Amino acid sequence: MRLVATTVIALRALRRNKMRSVLTALGMIIGVGAVIALVSIGNGAKLQVEASVASLGQNVISVYPGSVSTSGARGGWGSASTLTPDDALAIQREIAGVVAVSPETRDRAQVLANGLNWNTTVFGESPDFTSIRAWDLSEGAMFTEADVRSAAKIAVIGQTIADQVFPGSAPVGQTLRIRNIPFKVVGVLRSKGFNYFGTDQDDAVIVPYTSAMRRIARRTTVNTLLIQALAPEQMFRIQQETTDLLQQRRAGRDPDFTVRNQLELAQVATANARNMTALLGAIASVSLIVGGIGIMNIMLVSVTERTREIGIRLAIGAHDHDIRLQFLLEAMVLSLMGGALGILLGVGASQLVAQLNGWPTLVSMPAVIGAFLFSGAVGILFGFYPAHKAAQLDPIEALRFE
Amino acid sequence: MPPVVQLQDIHRIYANGEVQVHAVRGISLDIHKGEFIAIMGASGSGKSTLMNTLGCLDRPTGGRYLLDGVDVSNLGRNERANIRNQKLGFVFQGFNLLARTSALENVELPMLYAPRRISSQEMRERAMHALEIVGLARRHDHLPNQLSGGQQQRVAIARALVNRPQILLADEPTGNLDSKTSVEVMGVFQKLNDEGITIVMVTHELDIAHYCKRNLIVRDGVIVRDELVKDRLIAGEELLKLHQAEAAAKLTAASP
């Protein structure tokens, strides 16, 4: 095969018909561009979901109370409330690979300062809370173990509380009354915004769990035990050992707690996002195929329009396969050129979406390479029939064609 | 020296469904190197079929065709394409240049389909040389629509020459040209023939046939007359006469 010569011929033919070439490639440009842009947006959404899940904390295992039945009425999750700070201490002491534990209490409470009040959730936590939830302070410092031991009346507040109750002044050092008990604000948490479930994470006041239990809510049990594992690989083992340990501490009673693993939630959330990306990619692939059919259409029209040219080529010595290769190369060059321009368009479009809508986008390299290869394959697939048709022409008939 | 072309009892029957058309009914013909032949005949006489057979575009249904001593009557599609590329040069009535393609690239085209790869430098040199022969080297970068009919036909002749063929085949080469341009193109053919190139052309114009050396007349698929041209016209002299006539006409028009 005269590959070099035929490539020259095909490129010359494309150059002679610039307008037609550009129009033909347009379908491919839009198709590849759409695939890359939509997959980028989908990937961005997936990243956002992952970030949102990560904001719940890193490598976190949670223990929730189970249900109890009272006179035949089953109480639902949380009705058992048998989790205690001692359970937390036992877990930290006895299970390897646990780096932090926080017995968490949650109570709704009215808070008040400077004549402004706000209804919020008061969390009782251990100082490990900031590490477990991967949450830094923007001002001040977290309370300490000593504060927990003394059930100190000090609090760390979320950004929403700072905005609502201490507008225009620095909250650290001021007094916040929780259910009318004065607490000293020692720190403000960095703003985290809304979580995956639509809750404002900054609408919170954090106090030592001992203070919450003895001074605010007068309770002996906690709502949740938060456990942080050293590494993700250990989470399933720690989950199992926690279950065993708590069961052992409740010798003989039916299990009244459940142990959840954050990875499970993360897996569901990212699987949803991944499905969405795949769906977007599939929709965009349809436009790639439509683009390929567009190329086939134009090539078929082109074969008819160029019948005489094909006749001349055959008359002066072109073989069947020279003509076939020429039209195939033309289709491939068009679709690959369209693919390359489509990559630019897709990357540009996803940048533009990121700029205009503030959506995060992530251009995925497999999508770029896949779309480009696919455009080449479409060129061969949809270029073959017109090329074959052109190669079958009879030179005498073709030369007579008007 | 053996003839370049030997046709031995050539038949060509077109089977159009039920009807059979016997376009060529037994033509035998020898063409020697350096001949300049005009094939004439009414439409439907079989002259185009004869030409397509000579050009290896069509295969005879009967008889033998020896080109340069080789039997080409039973070659396959691609083998005939190689023969057309290497041993034959075509000039068509409608010029058949590629549109939006420079004269030079048009002339390079047959070399792109040569069985042996030719370097782009050699292609350019040979194409320029062929354009020089037809006197169009200075217009090598012109597109067909920037050239007159006569110039386009000369580009087509350069294209036919570029692979140094055994025979130049021309199908009504002056059919789309005015009489003066026709004489100019015949002048190009005569010059090439003087340099030893064998030319076979189809025409229905008697005066054009008079520029050739030998005339064949085809009727109903057979050659009915085969004669040498006695009072042959020389294009150079005819052009001179035309110029003088034009000048005289101008003088007459200019005088009050």
XYZ file of C-alpha atoms in Angstrom:
658
model
C 0.000 0.000 0.000
C 1.132 3.467 -0.837
C 0.490 4.822 2.646
C 2.656 7.942 2.459
C 1.380 8.955 -0.974
C -2.232 8.265 -0.014
C -1.845 10.313 3.149
C -0.574 13.203 1.009
C -3.557 12.717 -1.324
C -6.073 12.637 1.540
C -4.615 15.714 3.210
C -4.625 17.607 -0.108
C -8.266 16.605 -0.652
C -9.226 17.877 2.808
C -7.341 21.128 2.257
C -9.191 21.681 -1.023
C -12.514 21.561 0.832
C -11.859 23.440 4.055
C -15.451 24.435 4.703
C -16.796 20.927 4.179
C -14.011 19.508 6.358
C -14.785 21.862 9.228
C -18.527 21.171 9.052
C -17.899 17.441 9.035
C -15.582 17.619 12.007
C -18.064 19.792 13.907
C -20.156 16.809 14.983
C -17.059 15.178 16.414
C -15.911 18.414 18.087
C -19.226 18.773 19.887
C -19.450 15.066 20.729
C -15.982 14.784 22.248
C -16.367 18.176 23.905
C -19.655 17.104 25.500
C -18.202 13.847 26.820
C -15.225 15.575 28.392
C -17.225 18.476 29.835
C -19.965 16.287 31.309
C -17.550 13.738 32.751
C -15.544 16.602 34.250
C -18.658 18.021 35.892
C -19.626 14.561 37.153
C -16.148 14.008 38.544
C -16.263 17.384 40.222
C -19.544 16.459 41.855
C -18.022 13.170 43.007
C -15.081 15.047 44.538
C -17.480 17.357 46.324
C -19.410 14.404 47.739
C -16.162 12.795 48.849
C -15.056 16.030 50.491
C -18.434 16.271 52.193
C -18.152 12.714 53.480
C -14.585 13.390 54.605
C -15.848 16.417 56.562
C -17.745 13.988 58.782
C -14.324 12.943 60.001
C -11.585 10.596 59.020
C -11.704 6.846 59.615
C -14.601 7.254 62.017
C -16.559 4.388 63.550
C -19.730 5.352 65.378
C -21.624 3.426 68.031
C -25.335 4.199 68.216
C -27.710 3.023 70.916
C -30.055 0.238 69.925
C -33.751 -0.176 70.657
C -35.582 -1.427 73.756
C -39.118 -2.694 74.076
C -41.345 -1.295 76.786
C -44.544 -3.290 77.378
C -44.365 -4.637 73.843
C -43.800 -1.228 72.208
C -40.469 -1.248 70.436
C -38.587 1.999 70.916
C -36.616 2.395 67.681
C -32.963 3.260 67.346
C -31.611 5.330 70.220
C -34.254 4.340 72.747
C -31.860 2.032 74.570
C -29.475 4.829 75.687
C -27.125 2.589 77.568
C -23.867 3.968 76.151
C -21.707 5.563 78.786
C -18.395 7.393 78.946
C -17.000 4.258 80.595
C -17.708 2.331 77.381
C -15.645 4.933 75.543
C -12.775 4.659 77.994
C -12.843 0.850 77.737
C -12.686 0.984 73.963
C -9.724 3.372 74.046
C -7.951 1.219 76.608
C -8.535 -2.228 75.140
C -8.728 -2.020 71.345
C -5.529 -1.650 69.336
C -5.418 0.900 66.546
C -7.912 3.298 68.168
C -6.341 6.748 68.207
C -9.197 8.826 69.584
C -12.573 8.394 71.231
C -15.283 10.862 72.065
C -18.522 10.063 73.929
C -20.964 12.434 72.258
C -24.084 13.946 73.782
C -26.507 16.098 71.811
C -29.044 18.412 73.407
C -31.082 21.242 72.004
C -30.620 24.351 74.108
C -31.283 28.067 74.048
C -28.017 30.034 74.189
C -27.761 33.698 75.098
C -25.143 36.437 75.050
C -25.215 40.229 74.761
C -28.992 40.161 74.723
C -29.090 37.941 71.624
C -30.346 34.365 71.865
C -30.355 31.372 69.506
C -31.584 27.809 69.675
C -28.850 25.364 68.797
C -27.449 21.918 69.468
C -25.015 21.589 72.325
C -22.538 18.760 71.773
C -20.721 17.194 74.733
C -17.405 15.860 73.434
C -13.910 14.904 74.485
C -10.926 17.009 73.330
C -10.371 14.368 70.620
C -13.411 15.770 68.817
C -11.363 18.116 66.609
C -9.163 15.242 65.494
C -12.064 12.830 64.892
C -14.103 15.264 62.838
C -10.965 16.742 61.170
C -12.084 20.174 62.296
C -9.647 22.992 63.165
C -10.313 26.129 65.134
C -10.153 29.498 63.442
C -9.705 31.299 66.773
C -8.762 30.282 70.315
C -8.069 26.711 71.408
C -9.904 23.466 72.138
C -10.643 22.576 75.753
C -8.389 19.960 77.388
C -8.581 16.667 79.312
C -8.287 18.681 82.503
C -11.404 20.633 81.546
C -13.201 17.322 81.014
C -12.118 16.051 84.446
C -13.288 19.236 86.150
C -16.445 19.550 84.045
C -15.337 23.100 83.292
C -17.860 25.665 82.113
C -16.075 26.448 78.894
C -17.258 26.109 75.285
C -16.064 26.100 71.696
C -18.608 27.516 69.256
C -19.373 27.086 65.577
C -19.216 29.936 63.099
C -23.020 30.260 62.932
C -23.181 30.875 66.688
C -20.383 33.435 66.384
C -22.353 35.223 63.656
C -25.739 35.066 65.360
C -24.872 35.701 68.988
C -21.621 37.648 68.782
C -22.101 39.760 65.637
C -19.266 42.184 65.043
C -17.190 41.204 68.072
C -14.574 38.549 68.871
C -16.363 35.724 70.770
C -13.247 34.300 72.442
C -13.159 35.331 76.085
C -16.824 36.329 76.204
C -19.509 34.566 78.207
C -22.208 32.444 76.563
C -25.169 31.379 78.689
C -26.349 27.859 77.901
C -29.695 27.167 79.542
C -28.785 30.156 81.679
C -25.517 28.636 82.896
C -22.547 30.888 81.991
C -19.876 29.246 79.852
C -16.673 30.937 78.788
C -16.013 30.806 75.016
C -12.450 29.598 74.440
C -12.501 28.889 70.701
C -14.327 29.221 67.382
C -14.409 26.323 64.901
C -13.479 26.934 61.263
C -16.591 27.173 59.096
C -17.551 23.860 57.458
C -20.843 24.816 55.860
C -23.677 22.444 55.079
C -23.014 18.730 55.012
C -24.132 16.083 52.513
C -27.465 15.776 54.330
C -28.197 19.509 54.300
C -27.453 20.251 57.961
C -25.591 23.414 58.944
C -22.540 21.943 60.641
C -21.514 25.340 62.034
C -24.707 25.654 64.085
C -23.178 23.980 67.175
C -21.727 24.610 70.592
C -19.143 22.115 71.853
C -18.551 21.633 75.577
C -16.728 18.911 77.558
C -19.034 15.866 77.729
C -18.797 15.899 81.534
C -20.076 19.483 81.608
C -22.918 18.591 79.247
C -23.913 15.577 81.332
C -23.654 17.096 84.799
C -24.415 20.789 84.274
C -26.644 21.097 81.210
C -28.622 17.919 80.656
C -28.206 15.981 83.899
C -27.865 12.634 82.179
C -25.800 9.494 82.710
C -25.680 8.131 79.164
C -24.414 9.543 75.892
C -25.958 9.588 72.382
C -23.056 8.262 70.369
C -19.543 6.998 70.765
C -17.195 8.370 68.100
C -14.122 6.227 67.529
C -11.248 7.116 65.237
C -9.091 4.387 63.706
C -5.435 4.844 62.813
C -5.918 3.724 59.207
C -8.850 2.819 56.941
C -7.654 -0.813 56.660
C -8.246 -1.306 60.388
C -11.788 -0.032 60.414
C -13.581 -3.328 59.871
C -11.478 -5.063 62.524
C -12.045 -2.268 65.034
C -15.754 -2.295 64.217
C -15.871 -6.014 65.039
C -13.782 -5.725 68.211
C -15.897 -2.802 69.440
C -19.033 -4.873 68.945
C -17.451 -7.773 70.857
C -16.184 -5.545 73.667
C -19.484 -3.748 74.202
C -21.355 -7.038 74.101
C -18.993 -8.447 76.713
C -19.568 -5.386 78.950
C -23.340 -6.021 78.698
C -22.894 -9.622 79.764
C -25.896 -11.693 78.808
C -28.222 -8.870 77.648
C -29.445 -8.616 74.083
C -27.323 -6.253 72.014
C -28.694 -2.742 72.496
C -26.305 -0.858 70.226
C -25.127 -0.784 66.617
C -21.651 -0.049 65.342
C -21.439 1.784 62.032
C -18.424 2.302 59.873
C -17.979 5.554 58.000
C -16.565 3.733 54.967
C -20.019 2.233 54.349
C -21.565 5.678 54.073
C -18.698 6.959 51.955
C -19.048 4.002 49.615
C -22.749 4.594 49.056
C -22.252 8.320 48.508
C -19.370 7.976 46.066
C -21.117 5.125 44.262
C -24.064 7.479 43.651
C -21.763 10.165 42.309
C -19.942 7.636 40.142
C -23.243 6.427 38.702
C -24.153 9.996 37.864
C -20.819 10.491 36.071
C -21.337 7.279 34.111
C -24.847 8.391 33.166
C -23.632 11.784 31.957
C -20.852 10.085 29.996
C -23.334 7.684 28.394
C -25.619 10.533 27.328
C -22.670 12.382 25.835
C -21.485 9.225 24.023
C -24.728 9.289 22.079
C -23.667 12.623 20.643
C -20.336 11.035 19.648
C -22.194 8.392 17.667
C -24.437 11.046 16.131
C -21.252 12.911 15.186
C -19.935 9.733 13.551
C -23.114 9.332 11.541
C -22.725 12.973 10.490
C -19.272 12.140 9.175
C -20.657 9.150 7.296
C -23.377 11.327 5.766
C -20.960 13.945 4.522
C -18.548 11.295 3.250
C -21.366 9.597 1.315
C -22.424 12.910 -0.215
C -18.784 13.584 -0.872
C -18.344 10.289 -2.741
C -21.227 11.192 -5.058
C -20.037 14.760 -5.482
C -16.511 13.599 -6.220
C -17.424 10.733 -8.553
C -15.577 12.390 -11.429
C -12.502 12.983 -9.259
C -12.539 9.291 -8.324
C -12.876 8.462 -12.040
C -9.807 10.564 -12.850
C -7.818 8.900 -10.086
C -8.825 5.414 -11.237
C -8.089 6.289 -14.895
C -4.553 7.440 -14.160
C -3.690 4.387 -12.124
C -5.220 4.376 -8.637
C -6.051 0.897 -7.280
C -9.290 0.130 -5.405
C -7.486 0.134 -2.104
C -5.841 3.510 -2.832
C -9.289 5.069 -3.147
C -10.594 3.175 -0.115
C -7.607 4.200 1.979
C -7.898 7.799 0.830
C -11.523 8.127 1.917
C -10.860 6.196 5.121
C -7.936 8.465 5.954
C -10.026 11.522 5.187
C -12.718 10.312 7.580
C -10.121 9.462 10.237
C -8.268 12.750 9.950
C -11.588 14.587 10.216
C -12.718 12.671 13.269
C -9.332 12.805 15.014
C -9.021 16.517 14.251
C -12.551 16.901 15.559
C -11.528 14.855 18.594
C -8.508 17.067 19.289
C -10.551 20.263 18.950
C -13.285 18.623 21.034
C -10.778 18.053 23.844
C -9.987 21.761 23.836
C -13.699 22.592 23.739
C -14.508 20.143 26.543
C -11.703 21.354 28.809
C -12.655 24.956 28.035
C -16.339 24.315 28.706
C -15.673 22.617 32.038
C -13.421 25.523 33.083
C -16.190 27.920 32.076
C -18.802 25.985 34.066
C -16.471 25.988 37.053
C -16.019 29.756 36.701
C -19.638 30.716 36.063
C -21.507 28.331 38.363
C -18.846 27.754 40.952
C -19.193 23.993 40.431
C -16.037 22.063 40.957
C -14.934 20.249 37.780
C -12.158 17.756 37.282
C -10.963 16.937 33.766
C -10.411 13.204 33.802
C -7.494 11.900 31.760
C -9.163 8.525 30.984
C -12.185 10.431 29.611
C -9.932 12.581 27.399
C -7.980 9.612 26.040
C -11.115 7.483 25.734
C -13.036 10.153 23.834
C -10.087 10.733 21.492
C -9.629 7.028 20.718
C -13.378 6.635 20.341
C -13.454 9.462 17.804
C -10.746 7.685 15.801
C -12.705 4.433 15.955
C -15.863 6.244 14.845
C -13.910 7.651 11.903
C -12.860 4.181 10.775
C -16.275 2.650 11.421
C -18.370 5.288 9.683
C -15.729 6.073 7.063
C -15.538 2.501 5.844
C -18.852 2.272 3.989
C -18.408 5.478 1.936
C -14.775 4.536 1.257
C -15.804 1.086 0.071
C -18.502 2.611 -2.134
C -15.973 4.957 -3.709
C -13.492 2.156 -4.364
C -16.115 0.063 -6.194
C -16.792 2.734 -8.850
C -16.183 1.870 -12.494
C -13.667 4.337 -13.990
C -15.545 4.736 -17.302
C -18.877 5.410 -15.580
C -17.243 7.701 -13.057
C -15.530 9.776 -15.763
C -18.843 10.177 -17.603
C -20.587 11.344 -14.398
C -21.872 14.921 -14.592
C 10.566 -3.244 -34.478
C 7.287 -4.793 -33.278
C 4.242 -2.513 -33.119
C 3.477 -0.784 -29.789
C -0.146 -1.810 -30.045
C -1.516 -4.945 -31.682
C -5.283 -5.445 -31.697
C -6.275 -8.875 -33.011
C -9.959 -9.360 -33.866
C -11.265 -7.355 -30.909
C -14.950 -7.770 -29.991
C -16.886 -5.983 -27.274
C -20.455 -6.985 -26.444
C -22.413 -5.087 -23.762
C -25.004 -7.301 -22.110
C -27.755 -4.921 -20.989
C -30.240 -7.358 -19.498
C -32.009 -9.058 -22.420
C -30.514 -6.843 -25.099
C -26.968 -7.429 -26.320
C -25.162 -4.518 -27.889
C -22.299 -5.490 -30.194
C -20.267 -2.295 -29.996
C -17.022 -3.534 -31.558
C -17.234 -6.375 -34.114
C -13.766 -7.571 -34.932
C -11.203 -4.806 -35.141
C -7.578 -5.608 -35.925
C -5.067 -2.815 -35.823
C -1.308 -2.292 -35.507
C 0.077 0.964 -34.148
C 3.810 1.603 -34.464
C 6.011 3.872 -32.427
C 5.831 7.494 -33.574
C 2.424 7.242 -35.211
C -0.186 9.992 -34.831
C -3.635 8.545 -35.422
C -7.092 10.113 -35.444
C -10.053 7.777 -34.934
C -13.235 9.231 -36.379
C -16.803 8.082 -36.496
C -20.371 9.069 -35.693
C -21.692 8.613 -32.180
C -22.573 4.962 -31.595
C -19.999 3.845 -34.156
C -17.909 2.132 -31.467
C -15.009 4.572 -31.469
C -15.357 5.324 -27.736
C -15.429 1.616 -26.919
C -12.329 1.143 -29.060
C -10.662 4.000 -27.210
C -11.619 2.577 -23.772
C -10.165 -0.764 -24.867
C -6.936 0.846 -26.036
C -6.829 2.731 -22.700
C -7.182 -0.480 -20.670
C -10.256 1.037 -19.012
C -12.390 -1.709 -20.522
C -11.742 -5.368 -21.324
C -12.629 -6.813 -24.746
C -15.072 -9.735 -24.697
C -13.164 -11.330 -27.575
C -9.784 -11.037 -29.284
C -6.323 -10.176 -28.063
C -4.727 -6.850 -27.166
C -0.935 -6.789 -27.046
C 0.540 -3.608 -25.586
C 4.318 -3.367 -25.915
C 4.304 -7.099 -26.707
C 2.388 -8.051 -23.532
C -1.146 -9.439 -23.633
C -3.237 -7.066 -21.512
C -6.696 -8.290 -22.580
C -7.175 -10.511 -19.546
C -5.558 -8.507 -16.771
C -7.380 -7.780 -13.497
C -8.608 -4.391 -12.318
C -5.496 -3.359 -10.416
C -3.049 -4.726 -13.008
C -4.817 -2.656 -15.657
C -4.550 0.339 -13.312
C -0.764 -0.171 -13.238
C -0.662 -0.372 -17.070
C -2.675 2.856 -17.327
C -0.349 4.511 -14.853
C 2.926 3.418 -16.429
C 2.321 2.924 -20.161
C -0.624 5.158 -21.059
C -1.374 8.834 -20.786
C -4.936 10.190 -20.921
C -6.253 13.508 -22.182
C -10.010 14.033 -21.888
C -12.503 16.286 -23.620
C -13.493 17.978 -20.322
C -9.847 18.362 -19.190
C -10.728 16.558 -15.942
C -8.327 18.424 -13.713
C -8.884 18.305 -9.948
C -10.623 21.521 -8.916
C -9.006 23.834 -6.348
C -5.708 22.068 -6.985
C -2.695 23.828 -8.480
C -1.459 22.915 -11.966
C 1.678 21.435 -10.404
C -0.233 19.179 -7.991
C -2.507 18.060 -10.832
C 0.523 17.030 -12.863
C 2.041 15.238 -9.836
C -1.061 13.091 -9.410
C -0.082 10.105 -11.637
C 3.271 9.860 -9.850
C 1.456 9.515 -6.490
C -0.125 6.338 -7.866
C 3.095 4.947 -9.360
C 3.859 1.361 -8.251
C 7.312 2.510 -7.131
C 7.488 5.334 -4.600
C 8.816 8.595 -6.028
C 10.387 11.191 -3.732
C 8.507 14.471 -3.468
C 11.517 16.297 -4.878
C 11.650 14.089 -7.958
C 7.870 14.431 -8.384
C 8.176 18.201 -8.348
C 11.048 18.215 -10.820
C 9.315 15.876 -13.250
C 6.031 17.790 -12.984
C 7.813 21.102 -13.638
C 9.573 19.556 -16.627
C 6.262 18.311 -18.053
C 4.760 21.779 -17.579
C 7.764 23.271 -19.397
C 7.129 20.962 -22.360
C 3.579 22.336 -22.699
C 4.782 25.893 -22.025
C 3.055 26.445 -18.673
C 5.936 26.242 -16.193
C 5.403 29.861 -15.168
C 1.769 29.144 -14.224
C 2.503 26.039 -12.123
C 0.815 27.517 -9.035
C -2.382 28.552 -10.842
C -5.640 26.800 -10.044
C -7.685 25.358 -12.953
C -10.290 28.132 -12.680
C -7.511 30.701 -13.144
C -6.488 29.120 -16.470
C -8.115 29.329 -19.910
C -9.540 26.202 -21.553
C -6.480 25.776 -23.751
C -4.168 26.161 -20.773
C -6.180 23.643 -18.758
C -5.904 21.146 -21.620
C -2.147 21.729 -21.731
C -1.953 20.996 -17.977
C -3.890 17.780 -18.696
C -1.378 16.914 -21.435
C 1.486 17.545 -19.006
C -0.243 15.197 -16.541
C -0.550 12.536 -19.255
C 3.157 12.870 -20.094
C 4.627 12.883 -16.628
C 5.033 9.090 -16.275
C 6.666 8.861 -19.773
C 3.945 6.702 -21.374
C 4.208 4.505 -24.469
C 1.096 6.066 -25.964
C -0.821 9.262 -25.395
C -4.580 8.696 -25.698
C -6.763 11.737 -26.242
C -10.562 11.557 -26.263
C -11.957 14.585 -28.173
C -9.165 16.804 -26.806
C -10.400 19.856 -28.729
C -14.127 19.231 -28.184
C -14.485 21.981 -25.582
C -12.148 24.509 -27.233
C -12.622 27.276 -29.805
C -10.968 26.840 -33.208
C -7.857 28.920 -32.526
C -7.185 27.230 -29.163
C -7.825 23.865 -30.847
C -5.040 24.608 -33.323
C -2.733 25.591 -30.456
C -3.435 22.304 -28.643
C -2.886 20.360 -31.894
C 0.427 22.228 -32.140
C 1.402 20.823 -28.721
C 0.474 17.305 -29.910
C 2.454 17.720 -33.140
C 5.499 18.925 -31.199
C 5.281 15.892 -28.885
C 4.826 13.570 -31.863
C 7.877 15.105 -33.555
C 9.833 14.156 -30.426
C 8.747 10.534 -30.961
C 5.660 10.149 -28.775
C 2.910 7.919 -30.169
C -0.500 9.607 -30.097
C -3.987 8.212 -30.673
C -6.915 10.585 -30.542
C -10.654 10.422 -31.085
C -12.264 13.353 -32.877
C -15.306 14.045 -35.001
C -13.824 17.207 -36.532
C -12.378 16.524 -39.976
C -10.015 19.539 -39.953
C -8.590 18.484 -36.576
C -7.986 14.978 -38.008
C -5.928 16.627 -40.750
C -3.241 17.535 -38.210
C -2.660 13.791 -37.638
C -0.648 11.412 -39.814
C -3.147 8.573 -40.149
C -6.943 8.582 -40.067
C -9.216 5.660 -39.139
C -12.932 5.802 -39.714
C -15.098 3.492 -37.600
C -18.673 2.605 -38.465
C -20.898 -0.044 -36.822
C -18.007 -1.467 -34.841
C -15.574 -2.028 -37.703
C -12.851 0.063 -39.313
C -14.217 1.099 -42.720
C -11.326 3.269 -43.837
C -7.650 3.434 -42.827
C -5.555 5.936 -44.759
C -2.529 8.176 -44.398
C -3.204 11.921 -44.395
C -1.940 13.435 -47.665
C -2.198 17.209 -47.292
C -1.335 17.282 -43.555
C -1.874 20.594 -41.747
C 0.971 21.982 -39.655
C -0.279 23.855 -36.582
C 2.530 26.438 -36.663
C 1.675 27.507 -40.214
C -2.073 27.547 -39.559
C -1.600 29.749 -36.492
C 0.509 32.155 -38.536
C -2.265 32.364 -41.140
C -4.818 32.999 -38.387
C -2.706 35.810 -36.951
C -2.319 37.417 -40.367
C -6.050 37.167 -40.958
C -6.710 38.752 -37.579
C -4.261 41.566 -38.254
C -5.879 42.189 -41.642
C -9.315 42.262 -40.035
C -8.069 44.805 -37.502
C -6.660 47.020 -40.251
C -9.916 46.905 -42.164
C -11.888 47.707 -39.030
C -9.550 50.560 -38.091
C -9.742 52.330 -41.512
C -12.671 54.717 -41.919
